[in-house]
mmCIF file with all atom_site columns, C-alpha atoms in Angstrom:
data_model
loop_
_atom_site.group_PDB
_atom_site.id
_atom_site.type_symbol
_atom_site.label_atom_id
_atom_site.label_alt_id
_atom_site.label_comp_id
_atom_site.label_asym_id
_atom_site.label_entity_id
_atom_site.label_seq_id
_atom_site.pdbx_PDB_ins_code
_atom_site.Cartn_x
_atom_site.Cartn_y
_atom_site.Cartn_z
_atom_site.occupancy
_atom_site.B_iso_or_equiv
_atom_site.pdbx_formal_charge
_atom_site.auth_seq_id
_atom_site.auth_comp_id
_atom_site.auth_asym_id
_atom_site.auth_atom_id
_atom_site.pdbx_PDB_model_num
ATOM 1   C CA . MET A 1 1   ? 57.807 -73.820 12.894 1.00 0.00 ? 1   MET A CA 1
ATOM 2   C CA . SER A 1 2   ? 61.342 -74.036 14.231 1.00 0.00 ? 2   SER A CA 1
ATOM 3   C CA . ALA A 1 3   ? 62.586 -72.028 17.181 1.00 0.00 ? 3   ALA A CA 1
ATOM 4   C CA . VAL A 1 4   ? 64.897 -70.015 14.914 1.00 0.00 ? 4   VAL A CA 1
ATOM 5   C CA . ARG A 1 5   ? 61.987 -68.986 12.694 1.00 0.00 ? 5   ARG A CA 1
ATOM 6   C CA . LYS A 1 6   ? 59.910 -67.985 15.711 1.00 0.00 ? 6   LYS A CA 1
ATOM 7   C CA . ILE A 1 7   ? 62.749 -65.838 17.036 1.00 0.00 ? 7   ILE A CA 1
ATOM 8   C CA . ALA A 1 8   ? 63.323 -64.310 13.596 1.00 0.00 ? 8   ALA A CA 1
ATOM 9   C CA . SER A 1 9   ? 59.627 -63.538 13.307 1.00 0.00 ? 9   SER A CA 1
ATOM 10  C CA . LEU A 1 10  ? 59.606 -61.905 16.732 1.00 0.00 ? 10  LEU A CA 1
ATOM 11  C CA . VAL A 1 11  ? 62.652 -59.798 15.817 1.00 0.00 ? 11  VAL A CA 1
ATOM 12  C CA . VAL A 1 12  ? 60.981 -58.631 12.595 1.00 0.00 ? 12  VAL A CA 1
ATOM 13  C CA . VAL A 1 13  ? 57.763 -57.784 14.457 1.00 0.00 ? 13  VAL A CA 1
ATOM 14  C CA . ALA A 1 14  ? 59.777 -55.904 17.123 1.00 0.00 ? 14  ALA A CA 1
ATOM 15  C CA . ILE A 1 15  ? 61.645 -53.897 14.465 1.00 0.00 ? 15  ILE A CA 1
ATOM 16  C CA . ILE A 1 16  ? 58.390 -53.037 12.686 1.00 0.00 ? 16  ILE A CA 1
ATOM 17  C CA . GLY A 1 17  ? 56.818 -52.040 16.002 1.00 0.00 ? 17  GLY A CA 1
ATOM 18  C CA . LEU A 1 18  ? 59.790 -49.870 16.991 1.00 0.00 ? 18  LEU A CA 1
ATOM 19  C CA . THR A 1 19  ? 59.785 -48.229 13.557 1.00 0.00 ? 19  THR A CA 1
ATOM 20  C CA . ALA A 1 20  ? 56.079 -47.411 13.942 1.00 0.00 ? 20  ALA A CA 1
ATOM 21  C CA . ILE A 1 21  ? 56.622 -46.001 17.436 1.00 0.00 ? 21  ILE A CA 1
ATOM 22  C CA . ASP A 1 22  ? 59.582 -43.918 16.259 1.00 0.00 ? 22  ASP A CA 1
ATOM 23  C CA . GLY A 1 23  ? 57.616 -42.692 13.255 1.00 0.00 ? 23  GLY A CA 1
ATOM 24  C CA . GLY A 1 24  ? 54.831 -41.585 15.576 1.00 0.00 ? 24  GLY A CA 1
ATOM 25  C CA . SER A 1 25  ? 57.347 -39.792 17.787 1.00 0.00 ? 25  SER A CA 1
ATOM 26  C CA . VAL A 1 26  ? 58.781 -37.942 14.793 1.00 0.00 ? 26  VAL A CA 1
ATOM 27  C CA . LEU A 1 27  ? 55.270 -37.032 13.637 1.00 0.00 ? 27  LEU A CA 1
ATOM 28  C CA . LEU A 1 28  ? 54.280 -35.669 17.051 1.00 0.00 ? 28  LEU A CA 1
ATOM 29  C CA . THR A 1 29  ? 57.522 -33.690 17.297 1.00 0.00 ? 29  THR A CA 1
ATOM 30  C CA . THR A 1 30  ? 56.972 -32.298 13.799 1.00 0.00 ? 30  THR A CA 1
ATOM 31  C CA . LEU A 1 31  ? 53.456 -31.202 14.753 1.00 0.00 ? 31  LEU A CA 1
ATOM 32  C CA . ALA A 1 32  ? 54.459 -29.666 18.107 1.00 0.00 ? 32  ALA A CA 1
ATOM 33  C CA . THR A 1 33  ? 57.634 -27.848 17.061 1.00 0.00 ? 33  THR A CA 1
ATOM 34  C CA . PRO A 1 34  ? 55.991 -24.969 15.109 1.00 0.00 ? 34  PRO A CA 1
ATOM 35  C CA . ASP A 1 35  ? 53.847 -23.981 18.112 1.00 0.00 ? 35  ASP A CA 1
ATOM 36  C CA . GLU A 1 36  ? 56.794 -24.124 20.483 1.00 0.00 ? 36  GLU A CA 1
ATOM 37  C CA . LEU A 1 37  ? 59.023 -22.219 18.054 1.00 0.00 ? 37  LEU A CA 1
ATOM 38  C CA . GLU A 1 38  ? 56.294 -19.632 17.509 1.00 0.00 ? 38  GLU A CA 1
ATOM 39  C CA . GLU A 1 39  ? 56.270 -18.913 21.239 1.00 0.00 ? 39  GLU A CA 1
ATOM 40  C CA . ALA A 1 40  ? 60.043 -18.383 21.077 1.00 0.00 ? 40  ALA A CA 1
ATOM 41  C CA . GLY A 1 41  ? 59.476 -16.027 18.141 1.00 0.00 ? 41  GLY A CA 1
ATOM 42  C CA . PHE A 1 42  ? 56.912 -14.067 20.151 1.00 0.00 ? 42  PHE A CA 1
ATOM 43  C CA . LYS A 1 43  ? 59.463 -13.635 22.952 1.00 0.00 ? 43  LYS A CA 1
ATOM 44  C CA . ALA A 1 44  ? 62.064 -12.370 20.480 1.00 0.00 ? 44  ALA A CA 1
ATOM 45  C CA . ALA A 1 45  ? 59.601 -10.043 18.733 1.00 0.00 ? 45  ALA A CA 1
ATOM 46  C CA . ALA A 1 46  ? 58.558 -8.609  22.107 1.00 0.00 ? 46  ALA A CA 1
ATOM 47  C CA . VAL A 1 47  ? 62.175 -7.755  22.901 1.00 0.00 ? 47  VAL A CA 1
ATOM 48  C CA . VAL A 1 48  ? 62.521 -5.963  19.568 1.00 0.00 ? 48  VAL A CA 1
ATOM 49  C CA . SER A 1 49  ? 59.167 -4.228  19.929 1.00 0.00 ? 49  SER A CA 1
ATOM 50  C CA . HIS A 1 50  ? 60.022 -2.923  23.402 1.00 0.00 ? 50  HIS A CA 1
ATOM 51  C CA . SER A 1 51  ? 63.496 -1.644  22.548 1.00 0.00 ? 51  SER A CA 1
ATOM 52  C CA . ASN A 1 52  ? 64.042 2.106   22.598 1.00 0.00 ? 52  ASN A CA 1
ATOM 53  C CA . ASP A 1 53  ? 65.962 2.178   19.338 1.00 0.00 ? 53  ASP A CA 1
ATOM 54  C CA . PRO A 1 54  ? 64.329 3.565   16.185 1.00 0.00 ? 54  PRO A CA 1
ATOM 55  C CA . VAL A 1 55  ? 65.929 0.704   14.223 1.00 0.00 ? 55  VAL A CA 1
ATOM 56  C CA . PRO A 1 56  ? 66.861 -2.650  15.781 1.00 0.00 ? 56  PRO A CA 1
ATOM 57  C CA . THR A 1 57  ? 70.531 -2.623  16.781 1.00 0.00 ? 57  THR A CA 1
ATOM 58  C CA . SER A 1 58  ? 72.933 -5.509  17.213 1.00 0.00 ? 58  SER A CA 1
ATOM 59  C CA . THR A 1 59  ? 72.355 -5.292  20.968 1.00 0.00 ? 59  THR A CA 1
ATOM 60  C CA . THR A 1 60  ? 68.614 -5.645  20.432 1.00 0.00 ? 60  THR A CA 1
ATOM 61  C CA . ALA A 1 61  ? 69.194 -8.515  18.018 1.00 0.00 ? 61  ALA A CA 1
ATOM 62  C CA . VAL A 1 62  ? 71.378 -10.373 20.521 1.00 0.00 ? 62  VAL A CA 1
ATOM 63  C CA . ALA A 1 63  ? 68.822 -9.848  23.288 1.00 0.00 ? 63  ALA A CA 1
ATOM 64  C CA . ALA A 1 64  ? 66.012 -11.047 21.008 1.00 0.00 ? 64  ALA A CA 1
ATOM 65  C CA . LEU A 1 65  ? 68.000 -14.113 19.958 1.00 0.00 ? 65  LEU A CA 1
ATOM 66  C CA . GLU A 1 66  ? 68.737 -14.959 23.591 1.00 0.00 ? 66  GLU A CA 1
ATOM 67  C CA . ALA A 1 67  ? 65.050 -14.576 24.491 1.00 0.00 ? 67  ALA A CA 1
ATOM 68  C CA . ALA A 1 68  ? 64.116 -16.911 21.638 1.00 0.00 ? 68  ALA A CA 1
ATOM 69  C CA . ARG A 1 69  ? 66.785 -19.424 22.650 1.00 0.00 ? 69  ARG A CA 1
ATOM 70  C CA . ALA A 1 70  ? 65.680 -19.378 26.283 1.00 0.00 ? 70  ALA A CA 1
ATOM 71  C CA . GLU A 1 71  ? 62.060 -20.082 25.374 1.00 0.00 ? 71  GLU A CA 1
ATOM 72  C CA . ALA A 1 72  ? 62.897 -22.670 22.713 1.00 0.00 ? 72  ALA A CA 1
ATOM 73  C CA . GLY A 1 73  ? 65.359 -24.370 25.063 1.00 0.00 ? 73  GLY A CA 1
ATOM 74  C CA . LYS A 1 74  ? 62.455 -25.226 27.376 1.00 0.00 ? 74  LYS A CA 1
ATOM 75  C CA . HIS A 1 75  ? 61.313 -27.568 24.584 1.00 0.00 ? 75  HIS A CA 1
ATOM 76  C CA . ASP A 1 76  ? 64.781 -28.830 23.586 1.00 0.00 ? 76  ASP A CA 1
ATOM 77  C CA . ILE A 1 77  ? 64.725 -26.722 20.429 1.00 0.00 ? 77  ILE A CA 1
ATOM 78  C CA . THR A 1 78  ? 67.912 -25.035 19.276 1.00 0.00 ? 78  THR A CA 1
ATOM 79  C CA . VAL A 1 79  ? 67.458 -21.672 17.572 1.00 0.00 ? 79  VAL A CA 1
ATOM 80  C CA . ARG A 1 80  ? 70.059 -21.143 14.872 1.00 0.00 ? 80  ARG A CA 1
ATOM 81  C CA . GLU A 1 81  ? 71.882 -17.827 14.938 1.00 0.00 ? 81  GLU A CA 1
ATOM 82  C CA . ASP A 1 82  ? 72.542 -17.907 11.190 1.00 0.00 ? 82  ASP A CA 1
ATOM 83  C CA . ASP A 1 83  ? 68.820 -18.277 10.502 1.00 0.00 ? 83  ASP A CA 1
ATOM 84  C CA . PHE A 1 84  ? 67.603 -15.518 12.815 1.00 0.00 ? 84  PHE A CA 1
ATOM 85  C CA . THR A 1 85  ? 66.432 -12.305 11.139 1.00 0.00 ? 85  THR A CA 1
ATOM 86  C CA . ILE A 1 86  ? 64.713 -9.187  12.441 1.00 0.00 ? 86  ILE A CA 1
ATOM 87  C CA . TYR A 1 87  ? 62.731 -7.086  9.983  1.00 0.00 ? 87  TYR A CA 1
ATOM 88  C CA . ALA A 1 88  ? 61.862 -3.378  10.165 1.00 0.00 ? 88  ALA A CA 1
ATOM 89  C CA . ASP A 1 89  ? 58.266 -4.127  11.212 1.00 0.00 ? 89  ASP A CA 1
ATOM 90  C CA . ASP A 1 90  ? 59.597 -6.082  14.247 1.00 0.00 ? 90  ASP A CA 1
ATOM 91  C CA . THR A 1 91  ? 58.787 -9.419  12.621 1.00 0.00 ? 91  THR A CA 1
ATOM 92  C CA . VAL A 1 92  ? 61.274 -12.098 13.564 1.00 0.00 ? 92  VAL A CA 1
ATOM 93  C CA . GLU A 1 93  ? 62.156 -15.008 11.303 1.00 0.00 ? 93  GLU A CA 1
ATOM 94  C CA . LEU A 1 94  ? 63.793 -17.906 13.087 1.00 0.00 ? 94  LEU A CA 1
ATOM 95  C CA . THR A 1 95  ? 64.736 -21.510 12.502 1.00 0.00 ? 95  THR A CA 1
ATOM 96  C CA . GLY A 1 96  ? 64.641 -24.111 15.221 1.00 0.00 ? 96  GLY A CA 1
ATOM 97  C CA . ALA A 1 97  ? 65.973 -27.647 15.215 1.00 0.00 ? 97  ALA A CA 1
ATOM 98  C CA . THR A 1 98  ? 65.198 -30.517 17.541 1.00 0.00 ? 98  THR A CA 1
ATOM 99  C CA . THR A 1 99  ? 65.506 -34.279 17.589 1.00 0.00 ? 99  THR A CA 1
ATOM 100 C CA . ALA A 1 100 ? 62.458 -36.436 18.197 1.00 0.00 ? 100 ALA A CA 1
ATOM 101 C CA . PRO A 1 101 ? 62.858 -38.927 21.038 1.00 0.00 ? 101 PRO A CA 1
ATOM 102 C CA . THR A 1 102 ? 63.180 -42.308 19.381 1.00 0.00 ? 102 THR A CA 1
ATOM 103 C CA . LEU A 1 103 ? 63.930 -45.882 20.388 1.00 0.00 ? 103 LEU A CA 1
ATOM 104 C CA . LEU A 1 104 ? 65.383 -47.285 17.175 1.00 0.00 ? 104 LEU A CA 1
ATOM 105 C CA . PHE A 1 105 ? 66.305 -44.368 14.913 1.00 0.00 ? 105 PHE A CA 1
ATOM 106 C CA . LYS A 1 106 ? 68.959 -43.015 17.304 1.00 0.00 ? 106 LYS A CA 1
ATOM 107 C CA . HIS A 1 107 ? 70.812 -46.346 17.264 1.00 0.00 ? 107 HIS A CA 1
ATOM 108 C CA . VAL A 1 108 ? 70.899 -46.858 13.498 1.00 0.00 ? 108 VAL A CA 1
ATOM 109 C CA . PRO A 1 109 ? 73.269 -44.403 11.773 1.00 0.00 ? 109 PRO A CA 1
ATOM 110 C CA . PHE A 1 110 ? 71.397 -44.171 8.467  1.00 0.00 ? 110 PHE A CA 1
ATOM 111 C CA . LEU A 1 111 ? 68.083 -43.571 10.288 1.00 0.00 ? 111 LEU A CA 1
ATOM 112 C CA . GLU A 1 112 ? 69.339 -40.865 12.680 1.00 0.00 ? 112 GLU A CA 1
ATOM 113 C CA . GLY A 1 113 ? 68.503 -38.079 10.240 1.00 0.00 ? 113 GLY A CA 1
ATOM 114 C CA . LEU A 1 114 ? 64.850 -39.114 10.205 1.00 0.00 ? 114 LEU A CA 1
ATOM 115 C CA . ALA A 1 115 ? 64.506 -37.995 13.830 1.00 0.00 ? 115 ALA A CA 1
ATOM 116 C CA . GLU A 1 116 ? 65.719 -34.448 13.141 1.00 0.00 ? 116 GLU A CA 1
ATOM 117 C CA . VAL A 1 117 ? 62.983 -31.827 12.878 1.00 0.00 ? 117 VAL A CA 1
ATOM 118 C CA . VAL A 1 118 ? 63.806 -28.375 11.473 1.00 0.00 ? 118 VAL A CA 1
ATOM 119 C CA . THR A 1 119 ? 61.206 -25.597 11.331 1.00 0.00 ? 119 THR A CA 1
ATOM 120 C CA . THR A 1 120 ? 61.408 -22.012 10.059 1.00 0.00 ? 120 THR A CA 1
ATOM 121 C CA . LEU A 1 121 ? 58.774 -19.409 10.981 1.00 0.00 ? 121 LEU A CA 1
ATOM 122 C CA . SER A 1 122 ? 58.134 -15.693 10.632 1.00 0.00 ? 122 SER A CA 1
ATOM 123 C CA . VAL A 1 123 ? 56.548 -14.289 13.773 1.00 0.00 ? 123 VAL A CA 1
ATOM 124 C CA . GLU A 1 124 ? 55.019 -10.848 14.174 1.00 0.00 ? 124 GLU A CA 1
ATOM 125 C CA . PRO A 1 125 ? 54.828 -9.295  17.629 1.00 0.00 ? 125 PRO A CA 1
ATOM 126 C CA . ARG A 1 126 ? 51.577 -9.890  19.439 1.00 0.00 ? 126 ARG A CA 1
ATOM 127 C CA . ALA A 1 127 ? 49.318 -6.845  19.670 1.00 0.00 ? 127 ALA A CA 1
ATOM 128 C CA . ILE A 1 128 ? 49.953 -6.656  23.395 1.00 0.00 ? 128 ILE A CA 1
ATOM 129 C CA . ASP A 1 129 ? 53.729 -6.632  22.767 1.00 0.00 ? 129 ASP A CA 1
ATOM 130 C CA . SER A 1 130 ? 53.738 -4.107  19.931 1.00 0.00 ? 130 SER A CA 1
ATOM 131 C CA . SER A 1 131 ? 53.097 -0.999  21.964 1.00 0.00 ? 131 SER A CA 1
ATOM 132 C CA . ARG A 1 132 ? 55.956 0.843   20.311 1.00 0.00 ? 132 ARG A CA 1
ATOM 133 C CA . GLN A 1 133 ? 55.612 4.581   20.822 1.00 0.00 ? 133 GLN A CA 1
ATOM 134 C CA . ARG A 1 134 ? 58.942 5.608   19.322 1.00 0.00 ? 134 ARG A CA 1
ATOM 135 C CA . SER A 1 135 ? 59.416 8.488   16.994 1.00 0.00 ? 135 SER A CA 1
ATOM 136 C CA . GLY A 1 136 ? 60.915 7.654   13.644 1.00 0.00 ? 136 GLY A CA 1
ATOM 137 C CA . ARG A 1 137 ? 59.252 4.262   13.385 1.00 0.00 ? 137 ARG A CA 1
ATOM 138 C CA . ASN A 1 138 ? 56.106 3.752   11.369 1.00 0.00 ? 138 ASN A CA 1
ATOM 139 C CA . ARG A 1 139 ? 53.721 1.108   12.560 1.00 0.00 ? 139 ARG A CA 1
#
């Protein structure tokens, strides 16, 4: 086998190996993101649940969004403002986006999109956070 063929074979093996590693990274990020985003949703739902307003106001919504962003930011997840909704029962629906750490995908333009992970969840307040005692709100 010539030296060129050996080098070409090594390059192909390296590319296959990097693709497998990057695929594993994307898989692990995809599996971890819902749990991390759920925690951000719990923080937002707690803000809404503890507000003194009978119906969530824009001030409450902004505070809840900021709480979700702060928690999600700890995990490099961006919570999208356009995909953040508060429902009357204090449930929060939010979408988070993150990019899996990759070795190869981030350097190849047509593969970059494969590293993006987007998750949408609806999160109800935890029982400990839903101690709403306000008049005018049914629980």
